[in-house]
Coordinates of C-alpha atoms and ligand atoms in Angstrom, one line a residue:
X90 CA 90.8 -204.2 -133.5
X91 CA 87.7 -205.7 -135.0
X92 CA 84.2 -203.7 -135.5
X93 CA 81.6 -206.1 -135.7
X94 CA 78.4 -204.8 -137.5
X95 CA 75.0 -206.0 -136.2
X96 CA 73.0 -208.4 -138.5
X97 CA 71.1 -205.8 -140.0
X98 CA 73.2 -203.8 -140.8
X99 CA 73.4 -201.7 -144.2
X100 CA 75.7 -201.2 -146.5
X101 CA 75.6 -197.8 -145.8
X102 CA 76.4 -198.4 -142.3
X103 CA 79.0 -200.2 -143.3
X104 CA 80.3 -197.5 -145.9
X105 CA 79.7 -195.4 -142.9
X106 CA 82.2 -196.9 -140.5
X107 CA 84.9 -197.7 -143.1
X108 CA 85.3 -193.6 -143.9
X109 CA 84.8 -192.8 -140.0
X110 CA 87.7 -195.4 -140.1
X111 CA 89.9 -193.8 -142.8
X112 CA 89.2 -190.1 -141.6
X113 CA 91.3 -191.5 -138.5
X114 CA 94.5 -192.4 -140.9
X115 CA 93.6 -196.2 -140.7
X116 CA 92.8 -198.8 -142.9
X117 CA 89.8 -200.8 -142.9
X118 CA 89.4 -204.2 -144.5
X119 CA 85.6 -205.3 -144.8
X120 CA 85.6 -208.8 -143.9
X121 CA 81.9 -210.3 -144.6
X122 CA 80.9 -213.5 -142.9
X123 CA 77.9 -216.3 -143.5
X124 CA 75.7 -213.6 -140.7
X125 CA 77.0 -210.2 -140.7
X126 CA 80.2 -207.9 -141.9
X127 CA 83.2 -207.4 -139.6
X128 CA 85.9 -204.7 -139.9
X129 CA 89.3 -204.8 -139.2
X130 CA 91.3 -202.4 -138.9
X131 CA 95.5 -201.9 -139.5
X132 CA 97.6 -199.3 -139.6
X133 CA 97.4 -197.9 -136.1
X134 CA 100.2 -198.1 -134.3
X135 CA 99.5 -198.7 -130.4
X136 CA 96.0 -199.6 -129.4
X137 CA 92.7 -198.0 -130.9
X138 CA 90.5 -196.8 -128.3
X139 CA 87.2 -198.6 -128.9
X140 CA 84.7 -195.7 -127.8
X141 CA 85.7 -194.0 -131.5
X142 CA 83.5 -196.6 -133.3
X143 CA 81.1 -198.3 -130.3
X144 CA 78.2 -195.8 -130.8
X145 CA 78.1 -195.5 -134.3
X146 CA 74.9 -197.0 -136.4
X147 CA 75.3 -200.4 -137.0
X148 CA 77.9 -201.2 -134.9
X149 CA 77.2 -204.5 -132.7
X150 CA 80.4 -204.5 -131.0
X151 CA 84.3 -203.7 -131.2
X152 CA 86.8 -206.3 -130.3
X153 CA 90.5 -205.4 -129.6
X154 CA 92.5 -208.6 -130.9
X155 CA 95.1 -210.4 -128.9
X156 CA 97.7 -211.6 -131.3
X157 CA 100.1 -209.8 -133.2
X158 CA 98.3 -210.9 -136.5
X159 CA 94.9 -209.6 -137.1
X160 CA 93.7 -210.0 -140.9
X161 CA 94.6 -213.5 -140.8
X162 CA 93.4 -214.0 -137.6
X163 CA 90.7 -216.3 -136.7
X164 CA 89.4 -213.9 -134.0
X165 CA 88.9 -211.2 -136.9
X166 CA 87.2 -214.2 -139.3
X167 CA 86.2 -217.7 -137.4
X168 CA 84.8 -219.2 -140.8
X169 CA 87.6 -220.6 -143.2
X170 CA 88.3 -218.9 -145.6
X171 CA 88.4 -220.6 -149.3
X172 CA 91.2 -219.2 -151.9
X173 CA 90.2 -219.8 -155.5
X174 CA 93.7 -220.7 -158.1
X175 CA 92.4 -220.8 -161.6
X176 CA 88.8 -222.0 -160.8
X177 CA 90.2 -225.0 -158.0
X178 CA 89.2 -224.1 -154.5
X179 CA 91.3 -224.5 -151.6
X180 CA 90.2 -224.6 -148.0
X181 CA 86.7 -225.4 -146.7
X182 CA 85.9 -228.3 -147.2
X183 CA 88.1 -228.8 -150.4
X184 CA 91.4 -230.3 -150.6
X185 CA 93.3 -229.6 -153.5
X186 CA 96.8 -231.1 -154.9
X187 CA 99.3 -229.5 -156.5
X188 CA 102.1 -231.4 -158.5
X189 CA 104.9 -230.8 -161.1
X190 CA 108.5 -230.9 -161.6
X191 CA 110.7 -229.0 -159.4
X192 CA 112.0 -227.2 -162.0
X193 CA 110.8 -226.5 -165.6
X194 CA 113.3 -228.1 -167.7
X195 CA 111.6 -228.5 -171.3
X196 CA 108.5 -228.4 -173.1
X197 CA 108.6 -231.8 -173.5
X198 CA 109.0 -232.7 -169.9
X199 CA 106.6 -230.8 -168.4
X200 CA 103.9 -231.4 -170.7
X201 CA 104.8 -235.4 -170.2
X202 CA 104.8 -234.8 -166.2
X203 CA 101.5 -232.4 -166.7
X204 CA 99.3 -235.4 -168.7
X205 CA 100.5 -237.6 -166.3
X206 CA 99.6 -235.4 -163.0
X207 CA 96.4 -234.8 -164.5
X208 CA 95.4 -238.0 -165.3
X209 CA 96.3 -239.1 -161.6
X210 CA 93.8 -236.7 -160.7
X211 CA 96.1 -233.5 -159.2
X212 CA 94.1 -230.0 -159.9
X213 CA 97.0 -227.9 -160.0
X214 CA 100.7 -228.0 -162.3
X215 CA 103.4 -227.0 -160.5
X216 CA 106.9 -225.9 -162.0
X217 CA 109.9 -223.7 -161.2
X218 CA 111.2 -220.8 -163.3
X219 CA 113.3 -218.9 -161.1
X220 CA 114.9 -221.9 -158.6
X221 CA 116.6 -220.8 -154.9
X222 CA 119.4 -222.9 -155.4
X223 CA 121.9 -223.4 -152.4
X224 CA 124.7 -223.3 -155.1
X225 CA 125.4 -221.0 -157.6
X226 CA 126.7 -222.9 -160.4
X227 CA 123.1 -225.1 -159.9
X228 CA 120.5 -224.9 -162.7
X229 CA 118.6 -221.6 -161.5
X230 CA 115.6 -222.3 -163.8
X231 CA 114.8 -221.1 -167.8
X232 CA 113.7 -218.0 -166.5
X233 CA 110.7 -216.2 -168.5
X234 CA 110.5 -219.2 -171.5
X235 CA 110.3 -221.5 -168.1
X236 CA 107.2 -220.0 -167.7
X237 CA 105.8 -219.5 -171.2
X238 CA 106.0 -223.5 -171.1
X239 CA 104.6 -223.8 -167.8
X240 CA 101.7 -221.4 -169.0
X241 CA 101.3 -223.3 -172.4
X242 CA 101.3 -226.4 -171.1
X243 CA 98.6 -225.7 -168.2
X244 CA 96.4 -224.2 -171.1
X245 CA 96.7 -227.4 -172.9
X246 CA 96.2 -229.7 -170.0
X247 CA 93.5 -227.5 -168.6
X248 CA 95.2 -227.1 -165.3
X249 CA 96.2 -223.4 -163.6
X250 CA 99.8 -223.2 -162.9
X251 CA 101.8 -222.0 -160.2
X252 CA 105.4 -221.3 -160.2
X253 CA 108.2 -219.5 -157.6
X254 CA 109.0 -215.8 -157.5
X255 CA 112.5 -214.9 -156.0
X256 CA 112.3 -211.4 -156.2
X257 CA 110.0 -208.4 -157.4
X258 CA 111.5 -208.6 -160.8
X259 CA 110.4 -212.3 -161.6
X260 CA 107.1 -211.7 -159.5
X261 CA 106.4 -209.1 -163.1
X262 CA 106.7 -212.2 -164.8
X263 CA 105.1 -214.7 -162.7
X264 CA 102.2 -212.8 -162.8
X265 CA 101.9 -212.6 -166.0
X266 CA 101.9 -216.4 -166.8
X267 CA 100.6 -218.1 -163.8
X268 CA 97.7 -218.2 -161.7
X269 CA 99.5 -218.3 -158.1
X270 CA 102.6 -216.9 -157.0
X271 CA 104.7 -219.0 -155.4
X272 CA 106.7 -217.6 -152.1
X273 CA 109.3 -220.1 -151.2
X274 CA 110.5 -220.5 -147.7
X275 CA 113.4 -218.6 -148.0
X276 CA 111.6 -215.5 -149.0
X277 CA 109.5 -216.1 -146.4
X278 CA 110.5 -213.2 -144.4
X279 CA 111.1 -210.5 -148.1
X280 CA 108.8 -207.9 -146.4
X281 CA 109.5 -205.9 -149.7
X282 CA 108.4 -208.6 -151.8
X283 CA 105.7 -210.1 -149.4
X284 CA 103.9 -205.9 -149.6
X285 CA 104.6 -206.3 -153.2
X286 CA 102.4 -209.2 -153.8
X287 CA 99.7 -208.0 -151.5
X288 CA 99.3 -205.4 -153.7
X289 CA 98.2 -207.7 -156.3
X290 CA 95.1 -209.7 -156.9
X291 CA 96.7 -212.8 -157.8
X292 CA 96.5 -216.4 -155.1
X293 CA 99.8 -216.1 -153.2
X294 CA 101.3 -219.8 -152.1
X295 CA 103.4 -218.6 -149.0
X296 CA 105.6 -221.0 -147.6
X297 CA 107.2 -221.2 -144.3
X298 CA 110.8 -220.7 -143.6
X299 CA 112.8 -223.3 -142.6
X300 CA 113.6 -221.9 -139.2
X301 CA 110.3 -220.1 -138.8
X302 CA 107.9 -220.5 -135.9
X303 CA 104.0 -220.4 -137.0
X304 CA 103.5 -217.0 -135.3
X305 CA 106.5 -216.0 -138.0
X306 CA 104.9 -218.0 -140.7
X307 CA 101.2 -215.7 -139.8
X308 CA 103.1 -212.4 -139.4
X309 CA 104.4 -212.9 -142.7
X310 CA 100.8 -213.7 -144.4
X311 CA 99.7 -210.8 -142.6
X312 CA 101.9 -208.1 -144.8
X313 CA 100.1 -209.8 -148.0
X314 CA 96.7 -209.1 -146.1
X315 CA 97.4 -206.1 -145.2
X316 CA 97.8 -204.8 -148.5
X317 CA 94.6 -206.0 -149.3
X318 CA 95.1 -209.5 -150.9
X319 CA 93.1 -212.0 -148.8
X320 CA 94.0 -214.9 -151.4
X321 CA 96.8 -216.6 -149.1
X322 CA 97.4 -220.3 -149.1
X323 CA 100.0 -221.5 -146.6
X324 CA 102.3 -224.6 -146.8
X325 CA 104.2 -226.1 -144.2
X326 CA 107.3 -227.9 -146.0
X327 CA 109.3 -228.6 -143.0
X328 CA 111.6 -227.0 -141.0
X329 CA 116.0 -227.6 -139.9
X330 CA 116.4 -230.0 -136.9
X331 CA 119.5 -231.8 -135.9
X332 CA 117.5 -234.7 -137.8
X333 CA 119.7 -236.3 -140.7
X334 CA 117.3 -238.8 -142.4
X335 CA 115.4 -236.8 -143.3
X336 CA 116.0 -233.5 -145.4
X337 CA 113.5 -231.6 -143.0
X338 CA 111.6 -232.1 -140.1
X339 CA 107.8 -232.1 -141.3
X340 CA 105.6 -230.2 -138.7
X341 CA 102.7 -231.7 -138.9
X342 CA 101.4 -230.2 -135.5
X343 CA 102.4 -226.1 -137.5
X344 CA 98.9 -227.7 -139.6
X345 CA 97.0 -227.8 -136.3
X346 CA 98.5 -225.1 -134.9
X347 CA 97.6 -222.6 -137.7
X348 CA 94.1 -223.8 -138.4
X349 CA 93.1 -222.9 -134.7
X350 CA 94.8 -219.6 -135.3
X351 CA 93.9 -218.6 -138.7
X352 CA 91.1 -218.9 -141.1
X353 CA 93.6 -219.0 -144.3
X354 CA 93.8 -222.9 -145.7
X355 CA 97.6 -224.7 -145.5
X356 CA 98.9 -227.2 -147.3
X357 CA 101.9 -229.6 -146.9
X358 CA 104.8 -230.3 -148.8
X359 CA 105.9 -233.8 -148.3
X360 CA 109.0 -233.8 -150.9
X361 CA 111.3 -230.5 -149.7
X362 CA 109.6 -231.5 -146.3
X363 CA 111.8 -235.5 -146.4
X364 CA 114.0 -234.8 -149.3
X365 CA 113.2 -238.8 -150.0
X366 CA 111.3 -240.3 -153.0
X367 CA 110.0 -243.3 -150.5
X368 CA 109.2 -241.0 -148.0
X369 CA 107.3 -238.6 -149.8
X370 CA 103.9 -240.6 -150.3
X371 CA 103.4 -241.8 -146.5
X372 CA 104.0 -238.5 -145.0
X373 CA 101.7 -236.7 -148.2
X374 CA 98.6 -239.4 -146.0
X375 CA 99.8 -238.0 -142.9
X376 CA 99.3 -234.5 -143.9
X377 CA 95.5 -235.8 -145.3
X378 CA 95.2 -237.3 -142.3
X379 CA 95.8 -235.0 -139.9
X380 CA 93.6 -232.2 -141.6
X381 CA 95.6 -230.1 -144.3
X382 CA 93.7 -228.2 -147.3
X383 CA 95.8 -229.8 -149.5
X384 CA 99.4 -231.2 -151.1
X385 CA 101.7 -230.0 -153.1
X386 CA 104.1 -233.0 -154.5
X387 CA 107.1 -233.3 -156.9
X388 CA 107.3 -235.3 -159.7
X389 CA 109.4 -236.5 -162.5
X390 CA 108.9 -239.1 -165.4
X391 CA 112.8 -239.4 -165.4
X392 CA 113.6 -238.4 -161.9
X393 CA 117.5 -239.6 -162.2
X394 CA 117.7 -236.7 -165.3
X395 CA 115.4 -234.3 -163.0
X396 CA 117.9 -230.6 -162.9
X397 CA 116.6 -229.9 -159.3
X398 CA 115.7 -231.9 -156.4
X399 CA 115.3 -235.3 -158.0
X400 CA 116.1 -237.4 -155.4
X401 CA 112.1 -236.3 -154.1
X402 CA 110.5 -236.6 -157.3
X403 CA 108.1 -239.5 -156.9
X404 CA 107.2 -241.3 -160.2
X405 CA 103.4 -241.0 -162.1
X406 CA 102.2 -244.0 -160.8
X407 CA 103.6 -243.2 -157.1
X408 CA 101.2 -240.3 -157.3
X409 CA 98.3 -242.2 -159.1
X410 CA 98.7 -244.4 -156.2
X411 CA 98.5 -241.8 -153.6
X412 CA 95.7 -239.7 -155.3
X413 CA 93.4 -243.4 -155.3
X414 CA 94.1 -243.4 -151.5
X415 CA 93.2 -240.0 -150.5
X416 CA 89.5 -240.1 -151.1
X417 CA 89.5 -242.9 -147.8
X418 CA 91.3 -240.2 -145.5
X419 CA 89.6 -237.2 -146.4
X420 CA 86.4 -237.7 -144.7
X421 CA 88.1 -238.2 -141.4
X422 CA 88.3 -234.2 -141.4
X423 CA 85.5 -233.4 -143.0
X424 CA 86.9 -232.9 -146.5
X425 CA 86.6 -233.9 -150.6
X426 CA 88.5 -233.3 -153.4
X427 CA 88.5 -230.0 -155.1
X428 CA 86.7 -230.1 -157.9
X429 CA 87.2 -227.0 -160.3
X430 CA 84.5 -224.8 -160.0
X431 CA 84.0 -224.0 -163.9
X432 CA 85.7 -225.7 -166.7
X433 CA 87.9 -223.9 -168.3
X434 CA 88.2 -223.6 -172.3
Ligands
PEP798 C1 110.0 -225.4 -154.3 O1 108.8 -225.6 -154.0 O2 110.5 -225.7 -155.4 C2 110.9 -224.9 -153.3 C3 112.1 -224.3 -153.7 O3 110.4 -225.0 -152.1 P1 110.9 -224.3 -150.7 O4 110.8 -222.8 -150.9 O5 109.9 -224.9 -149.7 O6 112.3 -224.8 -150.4
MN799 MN1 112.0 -228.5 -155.4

């Protein structure tokens, strides 16, 4: 259910509606747009009879909303909507790439990885802490000092940082050291840990399970909504097919598909999404091309050493390349790269 509020409207009114809302045991989440303020509303449990809020002052009209998903719904907000990581915008018209190492293995290496992702031009570091590793006896990440470097070494290449929590335990951390919280596709579906981040004000990277369809992928942004954090970027990083040569299928149509749906910006991972160093770059232009709000890309110096993942970690100058060849794609949908908003110290 939507309540849309006439042009005019105060913000009385408004205040007026939300406790009209709230003395009914529901939640309402303003929502303001470039003309006028919508409300939505969660928390009921079957429909909400739209008579309760039609005739109060203000009130231009109440729309009941078809899908399952509401806060991130395009019905409940047709502009798109921009998420802000450490002073880099994503979504609008701003396309933003984020790049790393898998994992966080030392100071050293990230900070060599970090110059060199800056100097190609990325906006955002990337680095795992806490890993999902298939195996057990894999590397699972430093843990906290994983992040202290990560942290220390965005600070000193002027870069916010983003980094994977696995459960509500490292999420503590990872809020304390990064700028984004990372939600990888297999915690796609942790509804405890999905309400536990909506509860914070902190950007949440949500990425989609492997085996999830896109209305899964939006039901899932919609428990960090509906706990009142609206800073949600997606990512589509491919999903299991019988394909073998690639280590995913990359969905480029999930990008189309959720942009008609939903105002939140996604991005695409091209290196979980192929599992391939040489197929990482070409598929990274077809998710510019076809419209995403960003890319977020691994990279090593040493891939052969790299702890996690390093047969996807393209090289520096693989993604210097790619970041001189975005700028002639980006128009095509209307987009430019993200440039931070303030500079930080
Ligand atoms: C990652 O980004 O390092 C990661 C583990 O990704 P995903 O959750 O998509 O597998
Ligand atoms: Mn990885």
């Amino acid at each position: 259910m939507l309540i849309v509020m006439t042009v005019g409207a105060t913000p009385r009114q408004v205040e007026g509606v939300m406790e009209h809302v709230k003395a009914l045991g529901l939640k309402p989440h303003p929502i303001p747009g470039a003309q006028r303020v919508a409300i939505g509303i969660t928390g009921n449990q079957g429909a909400v009879e739209p008579a309760l809020f039609e005739n109060l002052p203000g009130v231009l009209e109440v729309i009941p909303v078809s899908h399952p998903y509401k806060l991130v719904s395009r019905e409940v907000k047709p502009e798109n909507s921009v998420v802000v990581v450490g002073g880099v915008p994503i979504g609008g018209d701003n396309f933003a790439v984020i790049a790393g190492p898998c994992s966080v293995e030392t100071a050293e290496q990230t900070l060599t990885i970090a110059r060199a992702v800056r100097s190609a031009g990325a906006q955002i570091l990337r680095g795992g802490a806490f890993k999902p590793r298939t195996s057990p006896y894999a590397f699972q990440g430093l843990g906290e000092p994983g992040l202290a470097i990560l942290r220390d070494v965005g600070l000193e290449v002027r870069m916010p940082v983003v980094s994977e929590a696995l459960d509500e335990r490292s999420l503590d951390l990872v809020i304390e050291y990064c700028d984004m919280i990372q939600i990888g596709a297999r915690n796609m579906q942790n509804y405890s840990l999905l309400r536990t981040a909506g509860r914070l004000q902190k950007p949440v990277l949500l990425k989609r399970g492997m085996a999830a369809t896109v209305e899964e992928l939006l039901m899932a942004a919609e428990y960090v909504l509906a706990e009142g954090n609206y800073q949600v970027v997606l990512c589509e990083r491919g999903i299991r097919t019988f394909a073998d040569h690639t280590r995913n299928t990359l969905d480029l149509a999930a990008v189309v598909a959720v942009q008609r749906l939903s105002h939140l910006p996604i991005i695409v991972d091209p290196s979980h999404a192929t599992g391939k160093r040489h197929k990482v770059v070409p598929l990274a232009r077809a998710g510019a091309a076809v419209g995403a709000d960003g890319l977020m890309v691994e990279v090593h110096h040493e891939p052969a050493q790299a702890l996690s993942d390093a047969s996807q970690a393209i090289l520096p100058s693989e993604l210097a390349q790619l970041m001189q060849q975005l700028p002639a794609l980006l128009p095509l949908t209307g987009r430019h790269m993200a440039q931070p908003l303030r500079l930080s110290a």
